Amino acid sequence: MTAVKPVENNPVLNISIFLAFVGVTLIVVIRAGRNNKSAADYYTGGRSFTGPQNGFAIAGDYLSAASFLGIVGAIAVTGYDGFMYSIGFLVAWLVALLLVAELMRNTGKFTMADVLSFRLKQGPVRVAAATTTLAVCFFYLLAQMAGAGGLVSLLLGINDKLGQSLVVIVVGALMIVYVLVGGMKGTTWVQIIKAFLLIIGALAMSIWVMAINGFDLSALLESAVATSTSVPADAILAPGLKYGANPLDFISLAIALVLGTAGLPHVLMRFYTVPTAKEARRSVVWAIWLIGGFYIFTLILGFGAAALVGGETILAAPGGVNSAAPLLSLALGGPLLLGFISAIAFATILAVVAGITITAATSFAHDIYGSVIKKGKGNPDDEVKIARRTVIVIGVLAIAGGIGVQGQNIAFLVALAFAVAASANLPTILYSLFWRGFTTRGAVWSMYGGLSSAILLIVFSPVFSGTPTSMFGEGVDFAYFPLSNPGIISIPLGFILGWLGSITSTEKESPTLAAEMSVRSLTGFGAEKAVDH
């Protein structure tokens, strides 16, 4: 099968569908925001969501622009190696479900730092946890903003950097409005709507692609091979097209993807929006089914884009590899389907950046302002005011960073966020929950050491310089670290530093608090709201 030549794009139709979505979700956010009467309402939606509702919201939070635009593009261009992103992102949920979901819900109140500082010294641990939370959120925001710029440039035919930068500014401004007005409750409802639309849209396109190929997966793969003239025959069906030259890079990526989810602050915070640990478990099970189904669709959509659009056409589009899903929708259903799918992709970006932003703002307001500066004696209303101001600051930083990373593959940028989360947060979370000998020094060493090593290795990797796709281009080269993902070094280092800091610490932590945390994490006794088992 030869590639289908996409029909002409219709910018007016695309922007109309998108504005309709924004209008509907703004109404939802404003209505939900009316009920934000306390800090718990603003931070966690009043813990009023059921397991299935929260499962959809988790899926909405997790199925970001990277999942939809980045992974479909990676599969379309690099085939088998691109699908490894889907596998890694999905397997990661088993780590989150089995190791952290219920225990975090039982032990914490609003943020990840509530758990990490439960039996350790509040000040240093909360500052470190807030620092790592803000770093992970910033990396994740960069990916979403890059997706926004590329997507709109494709929709509106804007190819110059200035136009794309203006789009990033508009998306950032919308995100700030969503979070300021709606808080966690409004953000959650936007994520539920967006997850439903995204999964329905991906399902419809997958059925369409399979129908063209007689519902025969082999025929679809053969079409993708026949159209992929830029690579050797069958190369997109075999491992090695992207990571063949450096298998260690693939291992590093896989470790980061599988371990990263359990350390993502905006995903962990979702466990506090349900009333009980039982509902936390239910929400993760729902999320796994929804996310697992979606990642199966990415396989069909990726190879469908390779077959119907072609890798060369995708790479030549304004959004580069991130354009595969929109171009596939254009080839299948013309401007109307492109408008709908692009509106969903936009919804995806808006919902995810809103979720990340409220997590970062909550962490700063609750952990640094409320617990460190005010030493837990501040007014919760003042905390919320600080959180709202933080939202504006984070929004501005995200806009600036998003303008700087235009053209990068967003699945790849998210993988970096996962590496930072797994290096800086996961060791401390697991040690806090499962090792009574863990100390404040171990926590601080682990978080700062994991964070700084991950960021340092990223800066000196091919991500920043030395290749045509680097942020600084080929002309600048300070890529002393050969791998594109730092996980293989920084994640073990985070665990080693946590252990080393604890065994060398002269100050031992309270065994009473350690016992209390163990009982609470396993039973939920004393946790926020009654626990129903």
Short mmCIF file of C-alpha atoms in Angstrom, two decimals:
data_model
loop_
_atom_site.label_atom_id
_atom_site.label_comp_id
_atom_site.label_asym_id
_atom_site.label_seq_id
_atom_site.Cartn_x
_atom_site.Cartn_y
_atom_site.Cartn_z
CA MET A 1 0.00 0.00 0.00
CA THR A 2 1.38 3.42 -0.89
CA ALA A 3 1.14 6.36 1.44
CA VAL A 4 -2.09 8.31 1.23
CA LYS A 5 -1.56 11.96 0.34
CA PRO A 6 -3.20 13.95 3.15
CA VAL A 7 -5.99 16.29 2.13
CA GLU A 8 -5.62 20.00 2.75
CA ASN A 9 -5.63 21.21 6.33
CA ASN A 10 -8.39 23.61 7.47
CA PRO A 11 -7.01 25.97 10.17
CA VAL A 12 -10.36 27.72 10.82
CA LEU A 13 -12.14 24.40 11.48
CA ASN A 14 -9.28 23.17 13.68
CA ILE A 15 -9.21 26.25 15.86
CA SER A 16 -13.05 26.29 16.11
CA ILE A 17 -13.13 22.73 17.49
CA PHE A 18 -10.32 23.56 19.91
CA LEU A 19 -12.05 26.74 21.14
CA ALA A 20 -15.28 24.77 21.66
CA PHE A 21 -13.38 22.32 23.88
CA VAL A 22 -11.72 25.15 25.83
CA GLY A 23 -15.12 26.81 26.32
CA VAL A 24 -16.74 23.63 27.69
CA THR A 25 -13.85 22.79 30.02
CA LEU A 26 -13.64 26.37 31.33
CA ILE A 27 -17.32 26.13 32.31
CA VAL A 28 -16.58 22.82 34.11
CA VAL A 29 -13.55 24.34 35.87
CA ILE A 30 -15.47 27.44 37.00
CA ARG A 31 -18.35 25.34 38.36
CA ALA A 32 -15.94 23.00 40.19
CA GLY A 33 -13.93 25.95 41.52
CA ARG A 34 -16.98 27.38 43.33
CA ASN A 35 -16.72 24.56 45.88
CA ASN A 36 -13.08 25.25 46.82
CA LYS A 37 -13.66 26.36 50.42
CA SER A 38 -10.58 24.88 52.15
CA ALA A 39 -6.96 23.91 51.50
CA ALA A 40 -8.05 20.26 51.18
CA ASP A 41 -10.56 21.28 48.49
CA TYR A 42 -7.94 23.21 46.53
CA TYR A 43 -5.12 20.64 46.91
CA THR A 44 -6.98 17.32 46.73
CA GLY A 45 -10.51 18.10 45.51
CA GLY A 46 -11.89 17.44 49.02
CA ARG A 47 -10.98 13.72 48.64
CA SER A 48 -14.37 13.38 46.98
CA PHE A 49 -13.57 11.25 43.89
CA THR A 50 -14.43 7.56 43.55
CA GLY A 51 -11.95 4.92 42.44
CA PRO A 52 -13.22 4.75 38.81
CA GLN A 53 -13.35 8.58 38.56
CA ASN A 54 -9.82 8.85 39.91
CA GLY A 55 -8.73 6.02 37.59
CA PHE A 56 -9.88 8.09 34.61
CA ALA A 57 -8.16 11.16 36.09
CA ILE A 58 -4.90 9.23 36.60
CA ALA A 59 -5.14 8.03 32.99
CA GLY A 60 -5.77 11.65 31.98
CA ASP A 61 -2.72 12.77 33.95
CA TYR A 62 -0.49 9.96 32.69
CA LEU A 63 -1.54 9.80 29.02
CA SER A 64 0.21 13.03 28.21
CA ALA A 65 1.16 14.56 24.88
CA ALA A 66 4.17 12.24 25.04
CA SER A 67 1.93 9.18 25.07
CA PHE A 68 -0.24 10.35 22.20
CA LEU A 69 1.99 12.46 19.96
CA GLY A 70 5.49 11.33 20.95
CA ILE A 71 4.99 7.55 21.10
CA VAL A 72 2.86 7.32 17.95
CA GLY A 73 5.58 9.35 16.19
CA ALA A 74 8.37 7.19 17.62
CA ILE A 75 6.64 3.99 16.41
CA ALA A 76 5.93 5.51 12.99
CA VAL A 77 9.57 6.48 12.47
CA THR A 78 11.54 3.84 14.45
CA GLY A 79 9.03 0.98 14.64
CA TYR A 80 9.84 -1.68 17.23
CA ASP A 81 12.19 0.56 19.23
CA GLY A 82 9.49 3.25 19.46
CA PHE A 83 7.00 0.73 20.90
CA MET A 84 9.39 0.16 23.82
CA TYR A 85 8.19 3.50 25.21
CA SER A 86 4.65 2.08 25.44
CA ILE A 87 5.88 -1.10 27.14
CA GLY A 88 8.00 0.85 29.64
CA PHE A 89 5.26 3.34 30.54
CA LEU A 90 2.74 0.51 31.09
CA VAL A 91 4.96 -1.86 33.10
CA ALA A 92 5.81 1.11 35.35
CA TRP A 93 2.25 1.03 36.69
CA LEU A 94 2.82 -2.36 38.29
CA VAL A 95 5.60 -0.80 40.39
CA ALA A 96 3.26 2.04 41.38
CA LEU A 97 0.38 -0.32 42.22
CA LEU A 98 2.34 -2.95 44.13
CA LEU A 99 4.81 -0.76 46.01
CA VAL A 100 3.50 2.75 46.63
CA ALA A 101 -0.19 3.54 45.84
CA GLU A 102 -1.93 2.32 49.00
CA LEU A 103 0.99 3.01 51.36
CA MET A 104 1.34 6.60 50.14
CA ARG A 105 -2.41 7.19 50.49
CA ASN A 106 -2.40 5.94 54.07
CA THR A 107 0.67 7.88 55.21
CA GLY A 108 0.39 11.29 53.52
CA LYS A 109 -2.01 14.19 53.49
CA PHE A 110 -1.39 16.47 50.49
CA THR A 111 2.08 15.87 49.02
CA MET A 112 4.89 13.34 48.59
CA ALA A 113 6.91 15.20 51.25
CA ASP A 114 4.23 14.38 53.87
CA VAL A 115 5.28 10.74 53.54
CA LEU A 116 9.02 11.32 53.30
CA SER A 117 9.14 13.62 56.35
CA PHE A 118 6.73 11.57 58.50
CA ARG A 119 9.44 10.07 60.73
CA LEU A 120 12.42 12.24 59.71
CA LYS A 121 13.37 15.88 60.35
CA GLN A 122 10.70 18.06 58.74
CA GLY A 123 12.77 21.01 57.51
CA PRO A 124 15.59 19.49 55.42
CA VAL A 125 13.47 16.62 54.07
CA ARG A 126 10.55 18.83 53.01
CA VAL A 127 12.87 21.34 51.28
CA ALA A 128 14.65 18.50 49.44
CA ALA A 129 11.34 16.86 48.45
CA ALA A 130 9.90 20.17 47.25
CA THR A 131 13.08 20.80 45.22
CA THR A 132 12.91 17.41 43.48
CA THR A 133 9.15 17.82 42.92
CA LEU A 134 9.67 21.19 41.20
CA ALA A 135 12.51 19.78 39.06
CA VAL A 136 10.49 16.78 37.85
CA CYS A 137 7.44 18.96 37.18
CA PHE A 138 9.57 21.41 35.19
CA PHE A 139 10.98 18.67 32.91
CA TYR A 140 7.49 17.27 32.38
CA LEU A 141 6.10 20.72 31.59
CA LEU A 142 8.81 21.27 28.96
CA ALA A 143 7.61 18.17 27.11
CA GLN A 144 3.98 19.27 27.11
CA MET A 145 4.84 22.79 25.96
CA ALA A 146 7.01 21.43 23.12
CA GLY A 147 4.03 19.32 22.03
CA ALA A 148 1.74 22.35 22.11
CA GLY A 149 4.00 24.40 19.84
CA GLY A 150 4.47 21.61 17.30
CA LEU A 151 0.78 20.71 17.24
CA VAL A 152 -0.50 24.21 16.67
CA SER A 153 2.11 24.92 14.02
CA LEU A 154 0.73 21.90 12.15
CA LEU A 155 -2.90 22.93 12.70
CA LEU A 156 -2.54 26.55 11.71
CA GLY A 157 0.28 26.17 9.20
CA ILE A 158 2.64 28.24 11.38
CA ASN A 159 6.21 27.23 10.57
CA ASP A 160 8.25 30.07 12.05
CA LYS A 161 9.65 30.06 15.59
CA LEU A 162 7.89 33.28 16.56
CA GLY A 163 4.44 31.88 15.71
CA GLN A 164 5.13 28.67 17.63
CA SER A 165 6.39 30.70 20.60
CA LEU A 166 3.16 32.73 20.64
CA VAL A 167 1.20 29.47 20.73
CA VAL A 168 3.22 28.23 23.72
CA ILE A 169 2.43 31.52 25.50
CA VAL A 170 -1.33 31.07 24.85
CA VAL A 171 -1.27 27.45 26.15
CA GLY A 172 0.66 28.55 29.25
CA ALA A 173 -1.84 31.33 29.95
CA LEU A 174 -4.79 28.93 29.61
CA MET A 175 -3.10 26.48 31.98
CA ILE A 176 -2.64 29.22 34.60
CA VAL A 177 -6.34 30.14 34.37
CA TYR A 178 -7.46 26.49 34.75
CA VAL A 179 -5.41 25.95 37.90
CA LEU A 180 -6.11 29.32 39.53
CA VAL A 181 -9.86 28.99 39.06
CA GLY A 182 -10.50 25.26 39.44
CA GLY A 183 -7.88 23.95 41.85
CA MET A 184 -7.53 20.16 42.01
CA LYS A 185 -11.27 19.56 41.63
CA GLY A 186 -11.53 21.50 38.37
CA THR A 187 -8.26 20.03 37.09
CA THR A 188 -9.47 16.49 37.85
CA TRP A 189 -12.72 16.95 35.92
CA VAL A 190 -10.78 18.29 32.91
CA GLN A 191 -8.55 15.19 33.11
CA ILE A 192 -11.55 12.84 33.29
CA ILE A 193 -13.17 14.47 30.21
CA LYS A 194 -9.88 14.49 28.35
CA ALA A 195 -9.06 10.81 29.16
CA PHE A 196 -12.48 9.74 27.91
CA LEU A 197 -12.12 11.72 24.66
CA LEU A 198 -8.52 10.61 24.10
CA ILE A 199 -9.26 6.90 24.52
CA ILE A 200 -12.41 7.12 22.34
CA GLY A 201 -10.49 9.05 19.65
CA ALA A 202 -7.57 6.59 19.67
CA LEU A 203 -9.99 3.63 19.57
CA ALA A 204 -11.91 5.08 16.60
CA MET A 205 -8.72 5.77 14.65
CA SER A 206 -7.33 2.31 15.46
CA ILE A 207 -10.51 0.61 14.20
CA TRP A 208 -10.36 2.75 11.05
CA VAL A 209 -6.72 1.82 10.38
CA MET A 210 -7.44 -1.88 10.97
CA ALA A 211 -10.54 -1.71 8.72
CA ILE A 212 -8.40 -0.33 5.85
CA ASN A 213 -6.13 -3.37 6.33
CA GLY A 214 -8.96 -5.90 6.56
CA PHE A 215 -8.52 -6.20 10.35
CA ASP A 216 -5.27 -8.04 9.63
CA LEU A 217 -2.31 -6.85 11.73
CA SER A 218 0.15 -8.59 9.37
CA ALA A 219 -1.25 -6.61 6.43
CA LEU A 220 -0.82 -3.37 8.40
CA LEU A 221 2.82 -4.21 9.22
CA GLU A 222 3.51 -5.16 5.59
CA SER A 223 2.06 -1.79 4.46
CA ALA A 224 4.27 0.03 6.96
CA VAL A 225 7.37 -1.82 5.67
CA ALA A 226 6.45 -1.08 2.04
CA THR A 227 6.04 2.66 2.73
CA SER A 228 9.18 3.06 4.86
CA THR A 229 11.57 3.71 2.00
CA SER A 230 14.01 5.72 4.12
CA VAL A 231 15.16 2.63 6.07
CA PRO A 232 16.13 -0.91 5.01
CA ALA A 233 13.24 -3.35 4.41
CA ASP A 234 11.78 -4.86 7.61
CA ALA A 235 13.99 -2.58 9.76
CA ILE A 236 11.00 -0.97 11.51
CA LEU A 237 9.77 -4.42 12.61
CA ALA A 238 13.07 -5.40 14.24
CA PRO A 239 14.88 -4.01 17.30
CA GLY A 240 17.84 -1.74 16.78
CA LEU A 241 16.64 0.99 14.41
CA LYS A 242 16.98 3.66 17.12
CA TYR A 243 19.02 1.97 19.85
CA GLY A 244 21.03 -0.58 17.83
CA ALA A 245 24.19 1.54 17.89
CA ASN A 246 24.09 1.87 21.68
CA PRO A 247 22.12 -0.85 23.53
CA LEU A 248 23.15 0.68 26.88
CA ASP A 249 21.06 3.73 25.97
CA PHE A 250 18.03 1.49 25.61
CA ILE A 251 18.68 -0.22 28.97
CA SER A 252 19.02 3.21 30.62
CA LEU A 253 15.74 4.36 29.04
CA ALA A 254 13.95 1.16 30.12
CA ILE A 255 15.09 1.50 33.75
CA ALA A 256 13.96 5.15 33.83
CA LEU A 257 10.53 4.38 32.34
CA VAL A 258 9.79 1.38 34.57
CA LEU A 259 10.90 3.00 37.83
CA GLY A 260 9.92 6.59 37.07
CA THR A 261 6.13 6.45 37.49
CA ALA A 262 6.32 5.53 41.18
CA GLY A 263 8.33 8.72 41.76
CA LEU A 264 6.26 11.18 39.70
CA PRO A 265 4.85 13.75 42.17
CA HIS A 266 1.76 14.64 40.08
CA VAL A 267 0.81 10.93 39.82
CA LEU A 268 1.47 10.27 43.54
CA MET A 269 -0.69 13.27 44.47
CA ARG A 270 -3.65 11.64 42.69
CA PHE A 271 -3.80 9.02 45.47
CA TYR A 272 -4.86 11.76 47.92
CA THR A 273 -7.98 12.75 45.96
CA VAL A 274 -9.87 9.58 47.01
CA PRO A 275 -11.44 9.05 50.46
CA THR A 276 -9.90 5.65 51.32
CA ALA A 277 -6.96 3.35 50.58
CA LYS A 278 -9.41 0.87 49.05
CA GLU A 279 -10.45 3.52 46.51
CA ALA A 280 -6.76 4.30 45.87
CA ARG A 281 -6.22 0.65 44.91
CA ARG A 282 -9.37 0.64 42.74
CA SER A 283 -8.28 3.82 40.98
CA VAL A 284 -4.88 2.33 40.07
CA VAL A 285 -6.51 -0.86 38.73
CA TRP A 286 -8.88 1.23 36.58
CA ALA A 287 -5.93 3.33 35.41
CA ILE A 288 -3.93 0.24 34.39
CA TRP A 289 -6.79 -1.07 32.23
CA LEU A 290 -7.39 2.31 30.58
CA ILE A 291 -3.70 3.03 30.02
CA GLY A 292 -2.98 -0.54 28.84
CA GLY A 293 -5.75 -0.35 26.25
CA PHE A 294 -4.49 3.00 25.03
CA TYR A 295 -0.92 1.76 24.57
CA ILE A 296 -2.19 -1.10 22.40
CA PHE A 297 -3.83 1.57 20.22
CA THR A 298 -0.48 3.41 19.92
CA LEU A 299 0.98 0.32 18.21
CA ILE A 300 -1.77 0.36 15.58
CA LEU A 301 -1.67 4.16 15.19
CA GLY A 302 2.12 4.26 14.92
CA PHE A 303 2.36 1.62 12.20
CA GLY A 304 -0.80 3.08 10.62
CA ALA A 305 0.96 6.46 10.35
CA ALA A 306 4.04 4.73 8.88
CA ALA A 307 1.83 2.98 6.27
CA LEU A 308 -0.60 5.79 5.36
CA VAL A 309 1.56 8.90 5.79
CA GLY A 310 5.16 7.68 5.63
CA GLY A 311 8.14 8.40 7.89
CA GLU A 312 9.69 11.00 5.57
CA THR A 313 6.45 13.04 5.40
CA ILE A 314 6.13 12.92 9.19
CA LEU A 315 9.70 14.11 9.78
CA ALA A 316 9.27 16.92 7.22
CA ALA A 317 6.10 18.26 8.93
CA PRO A 318 6.31 21.40 11.16
CA GLY A 319 5.96 19.37 14.37
CA GLY A 320 8.44 16.72 13.24
CA VAL A 321 8.01 13.27 14.76
CA ASN A 322 5.21 14.60 17.02
CA SER A 323 3.03 15.19 13.93
CA ALA A 324 2.40 11.49 13.19
CA ALA A 325 -1.00 11.15 14.94
CA PRO A 326 -2.47 14.42 13.55
CA LEU A 327 -1.21 13.61 10.02
CA LEU A 328 -2.72 10.11 10.28
CA SER A 329 -6.09 11.63 11.27
CA LEU A 330 -5.83 14.00 8.28
CA ALA A 331 -5.13 11.10 5.93
CA LEU A 332 -8.04 9.07 7.37
CA GLY A 333 -10.85 11.56 7.88
CA GLY A 334 -9.75 14.85 6.41
CA PRO A 335 -9.85 18.23 8.17
CA LEU A 336 -12.82 17.32 10.42
CA LEU A 337 -11.06 14.33 12.02
CA LEU A 338 -7.80 16.29 12.22
CA GLY A 339 -9.63 19.08 14.04
CA PHE A 340 -11.19 16.63 16.50
CA ILE A 341 -7.98 14.67 17.15
CA SER A 342 -5.94 17.86 17.47
CA ALA A 343 -8.47 19.30 19.92
CA ILE A 344 -8.05 16.09 21.97
CA ALA A 345 -4.27 16.44 21.79
CA PHE A 346 -4.61 20.03 22.99
CA ALA A 347 -6.93 18.91 25.76
CA THR A 348 -4.28 16.37 26.68
CA ILE A 349 -1.63 19.06 26.95
CA LEU A 350 -3.86 21.46 28.92
CA ALA A 351 -5.06 18.79 31.38
CA VAL A 352 -1.58 17.42 32.03
CA VAL A 353 0.11 20.80 32.47
CA ALA A 354 -2.69 21.84 34.84
CA GLY A 355 -2.14 18.67 36.92
CA ILE A 356 1.62 19.15 37.02
CA THR A 357 1.33 22.84 37.85
CA ILE A 358 -1.03 22.33 40.79
CA THR A 359 1.30 19.62 42.12
CA ALA A 360 4.31 21.92 41.97
CA ALA A 361 2.40 24.83 43.51
CA THR A 362 1.00 22.63 46.30
CA SER A 363 4.47 21.30 47.08
CA PHE A 364 5.94 24.79 47.38
CA ALA A 365 3.03 26.23 49.40
CA HIS A 366 2.46 23.26 51.70
CA ASP A 367 6.00 21.93 52.13
CA ILE A 368 8.18 25.04 52.02
CA TYR A 369 5.85 27.88 53.06
CA GLY A 370 3.46 26.01 55.39
CA SER A 371 5.78 23.45 56.97
CA VAL A 372 9.26 25.02 56.85
CA ILE A 373 8.77 28.81 56.91
CA LYS A 374 5.62 28.80 59.09
CA LYS A 375 6.63 25.55 60.89
CA GLY A 376 3.14 24.08 60.48
CA LYS A 377 1.47 26.97 62.32
CA GLY A 378 0.40 29.02 59.30
CA ASN A 379 -3.12 29.73 58.11
CA PRO A 380 -4.29 27.20 55.46
CA ASP A 381 -5.94 30.06 53.53
CA ASP A 382 -2.56 31.83 53.30
CA GLU A 383 -1.07 28.57 51.97
CA VAL A 384 -3.63 28.51 49.17
CA LYS A 385 -2.83 32.15 48.31
CA ILE A 386 0.88 31.26 48.09
CA ALA A 387 -0.01 28.24 45.93
CA ARG A 388 -1.95 30.48 43.53
CA ARG A 389 0.99 32.89 43.20
CA THR A 390 3.34 29.94 42.64
CA VAL A 391 1.11 28.77 39.78
CA ILE A 392 1.77 32.04 37.94
CA VAL A 393 5.56 31.78 38.45
CA ILE A 394 5.63 28.14 37.29
CA GLY A 395 3.48 29.02 34.29
CA VAL A 396 5.91 31.74 33.19
CA LEU A 397 8.93 29.41 33.61
CA ALA A 398 7.16 26.65 31.67
CA ILE A 399 6.41 29.06 28.81
CA ALA A 400 10.06 30.17 28.66
CA GLY A 401 11.33 26.57 28.73
CA GLY A 402 8.73 25.39 26.22
CA ILE A 403 9.90 28.00 23.71
CA GLY A 404 13.45 26.67 24.14
CA VAL A 405 12.70 23.00 23.40
CA GLN A 406 10.65 23.36 20.20
CA GLY A 407 11.12 20.41 17.83
CA GLN A 408 12.35 17.87 20.42
CA ASN A 409 10.56 14.49 20.55
CA ILE A 410 8.28 14.87 23.55
CA ALA A 411 8.24 11.15 24.46
CA PHE A 412 11.98 11.52 24.82
CA LEU A 413 11.69 14.67 26.99
CA VAL A 414 9.21 12.89 29.27
CA ALA A 415 11.66 9.98 29.58
CA LEU A 416 14.12 12.50 31.06
CA ALA A 417 11.47 13.58 33.61
CA PHE A 418 10.98 9.91 34.50
CA ALA A 419 14.75 9.50 34.98
CA VAL A 420 14.88 12.49 37.34
CA ALA A 421 11.83 11.17 39.27
CA ALA A 422 13.30 7.67 39.59
CA SER A 423 16.71 9.03 40.66
CA ALA A 424 15.60 11.73 43.10
CA ASN A 425 12.28 10.48 44.54
CA LEU A 426 11.88 6.71 44.26
CA PRO A 427 14.86 5.64 46.48
CA THR A 428 13.68 7.91 49.32
CA ILE A 429 10.03 6.78 48.96
CA LEU A 430 10.94 3.07 49.11
CA TYR A 431 13.45 3.50 51.95
CA SER A 432 10.93 5.60 53.95
CA LEU A 433 8.19 3.00 53.54
CA PHE A 434 10.21 -0.20 53.95
CA TRP A 435 13.48 0.45 55.88
CA ARG A 436 13.32 1.45 59.55
CA GLY A 437 17.04 2.28 59.58
CA PHE A 438 16.56 5.12 57.08
CA THR A 439 17.67 8.55 58.36
CA THR A 440 17.30 12.23 57.51
CA ARG A 441 20.86 12.33 56.15
CA GLY A 442 20.10 9.35 53.89
CA ALA A 443 16.96 11.08 52.55
CA VAL A 444 18.71 14.38 51.85
CA TRP A 445 21.75 12.71 50.23
CA SER A 446 19.52 10.48 48.11
CA MET A 447 17.25 13.26 46.86
CA TYR A 448 19.88 15.90 46.15
CA GLY A 449 22.42 13.34 44.87
CA GLY A 450 19.94 11.61 42.56
CA LEU A 451 18.59 14.93 41.29
CA SER A 452 21.95 16.62 40.66
CA SER A 453 23.53 13.54 39.03
CA ALA A 454 20.54 13.10 36.69
CA ILE A 455 20.50 16.77 35.64
CA LEU A 456 24.31 16.92 35.27
CA LEU A 457 24.36 13.82 33.05
CA ILE A 458 21.49 15.21 30.93
CA VAL A 459 23.34 18.52 30.41
CA PHE A 460 26.51 16.68 29.28
CA SER A 461 24.61 14.18 27.09
CA PRO A 462 23.70 14.29 23.36
CA VAL A 463 20.34 15.78 24.42
CA PHE A 464 21.98 19.19 24.84
CA SER A 465 24.75 19.18 22.24
CA GLY A 466 26.69 17.31 19.58
CA THR A 467 23.93 16.01 17.27
CA PRO A 468 21.56 17.60 14.71
CA THR A 469 18.59 17.03 17.06
CA SER A 470 20.33 18.43 20.18
CA MET A 471 18.98 21.56 21.85
CA PHE A 472 22.12 23.50 20.82
CA GLY A 473 22.47 21.77 17.44
CA GLU A 474 25.55 20.20 15.91
CA GLY A 475 27.77 23.28 16.05
CA VAL A 476 28.18 23.08 19.85
CA ASP A 477 29.53 19.88 21.43
CA PHE A 478 30.04 19.27 25.14
CA ALA A 479 28.41 15.79 25.14
CA TYR A 480 30.91 14.00 27.41
CA PHE A 481 28.29 11.46 28.60
CA PRO A 482 27.46 9.15 25.67
CA LEU A 483 23.92 8.08 26.69
CA SER A 484 20.76 10.11 26.06
CA ASN A 485 19.09 8.95 29.29
CA PRO A 486 20.94 9.13 32.64
CA GLY A 487 18.87 6.46 34.44
CA ILE A 488 21.45 3.66 34.37
CA ILE A 489 23.86 5.79 36.44
CA SER A 490 21.70 8.23 38.42
CA ILE A 491 19.03 5.78 39.71
CA PRO A 492 21.46 3.30 41.36
CA LEU A 493 23.40 6.32 42.68
CA GLY A 494 20.23 7.62 44.38
CA PHE A 495 19.76 4.26 46.15
CA ILE A 496 23.45 4.02 47.12
CA LEU A 497 23.51 7.56 48.55
CA GLY A 498 20.35 6.88 50.59
CA TRP A 499 21.93 3.77 52.08
CA LEU A 500 25.34 5.40 52.62
CA GLY A 501 23.86 8.51 54.25
CA SER A 502 21.81 6.36 56.63
CA ILE A 503 24.57 4.00 57.78
CA THR A 504 27.03 6.89 58.33
CA SER A 505 24.49 9.04 60.20
CA THR A 506 25.32 9.55 63.88
CA GLU A 507 21.76 10.70 64.62
CA LYS A 508 19.29 7.84 64.59
CA GLU A 509 15.60 8.49 63.97
CA SER A 510 12.75 7.84 66.42
CA PRO A 511 11.83 4.12 66.50
CA THR A 512 8.37 5.11 67.79
CA LEU A 513 7.66 7.24 64.70
CA ALA A 514 9.06 4.50 62.46
CA ALA A 515 6.68 1.97 64.04
CA GLU A 516 3.75 4.40 63.76
CA MET A 517 4.49 5.01 60.08
CA SER A 518 4.72 1.27 59.43
CA VAL A 519 1.33 0.61 61.08
CA ARG A 520 -0.34 3.57 59.36
CA SER A 521 1.03 2.73 55.91
CA LEU A 522 -0.18 -0.89 56.14
CA THR A 523 -3.53 -0.35 57.89
CA GLY A 524 -4.49 3.27 57.25
CA PHE A 525 -5.10 3.82 60.97
CA GLY A 526 -4.89 7.57 61.63
CA ALA A 527 -4.81 8.53 57.94
CA GLU A 528 -6.85 11.36 56.40
CA LYS A 529 -10.53 10.28 56.56
CA ALA A 530 -11.57 6.84 57.69
CA VAL A 531 -10.17 3.88 55.77
CA ASP A 532 -12.52 1.22 54.45
CA HIS A 533 -10.92 -2.17 53.82
#
